[in-house]
XYZ file of C-alpha atoms in Angstrom:
104
model
C 169.526 83.240 137.233
C 171.770 83.582 133.919
C 175.331 83.166 134.220
C 174.786 83.124 138.314
C 177.012 80.768 140.638
C 175.278 77.951 141.998
C 176.240 75.916 145.056
C 175.363 72.489 145.685
C 174.996 71.341 149.230
C 174.010 68.325 151.124
C 172.416 68.630 154.560
C 171.882 67.226 157.425
C 175.326 68.105 158.307
C 176.285 70.957 155.801
C 178.612 69.612 153.114
C 179.279 71.705 149.971
C 179.080 69.230 146.990
C 180.434 71.457 144.357
C 179.641 74.707 142.569
C 178.247 75.153 139.041
C 177.295 78.170 136.718
C 174.089 78.648 135.379
C 173.690 79.052 131.626
C 172.075 81.867 129.834
C 168.989 80.361 130.274
C 169.342 79.937 134.238
C 169.640 76.108 133.679
C 172.435 74.362 135.960
C 174.242 71.317 134.977
C 176.606 69.316 137.022
C 177.447 66.240 138.738
C 178.229 65.851 142.288
C 179.684 62.726 144.447
C 178.041 62.083 148.059
C 181.234 61.422 150.061
C 181.636 57.787 151.534
C 181.288 59.062 154.982
C 177.793 60.471 154.576
C 175.580 58.721 157.441
C 173.338 56.416 155.985
C 169.819 58.069 156.295
C 167.163 60.606 154.884
C 169.120 63.859 153.751
C 168.615 67.159 151.930
C 170.308 68.046 148.329
C 169.963 71.904 147.883
C 171.191 74.185 145.213
C 171.559 77.852 145.949
C 171.989 80.864 143.934
C 175.237 82.888 145.071
C 173.615 86.287 144.172
C 170.000 85.431 144.369
C 169.806 83.440 146.871
C 167.227 81.587 145.491
C 167.187 77.746 146.316
C 165.550 74.525 145.330
C 166.020 70.999 146.878
C 164.704 67.475 147.422
C 164.708 64.960 150.023
C 166.962 62.165 149.287
C 168.193 58.719 151.077
C 171.662 57.798 151.307
C 172.329 53.962 151.646
C 174.997 52.494 153.316
C 178.260 52.119 151.673
C 178.896 48.443 151.298
C 182.437 47.420 150.075
C 182.425 44.663 147.162
C 183.905 41.043 148.084
C 187.003 42.051 146.325
C 188.265 45.412 145.569
C 188.318 46.006 142.016
C 189.001 49.544 142.296
C 185.487 50.221 140.840
C 182.468 51.574 143.166
C 179.252 52.559 141.045
C 176.969 53.094 143.717
C 178.638 56.669 144.045
C 178.352 57.445 140.327
C 174.955 56.164 140.548
C 173.735 58.652 143.535
C 176.125 61.236 141.774
C 174.000 60.760 138.516
C 170.841 61.027 140.599
C 172.146 64.512 142.107
C 172.893 65.347 138.465
C 169.585 64.731 137.313
C 168.102 66.684 140.374
C 170.549 69.542 139.402
C 169.227 69.582 136.004
C 165.677 69.660 136.982
C 166.332 72.210 139.861
C 168.073 74.476 137.220
C 164.978 74.282 134.997
C 162.639 75.154 137.552
C 164.804 77.940 138.681
C 164.480 79.149 135.187
C 160.667 78.716 134.861
C 159.886 80.267 138.248
C 162.284 83.271 136.815
C 160.628 83.458 133.775
C 156.990 83.619 135.584
C 158.213 86.586 137.826
C 159.793 88.577 134.746
């Protein structure tokens, strides 16, 4: 819903990844980071509207964290996963906006 707060979660163990605000069109944009301690395997990423309780999610696979041979302070794997989650969030916001328009 327009200007609604939207929370991002990762399940199997509920982990709140962030909170965003939908724009005037109901679109949500944002980036999340999957914690390094997240167990590898199948998980569920979900966006949920705070007021409307509407939700949209997708199944994701978290790969094992493999440290580099030398720690240079750079780890792009979480950035890539965060980028994927951001794309999911953008798509989810668009889908929520489309659903809202169909109901009106």
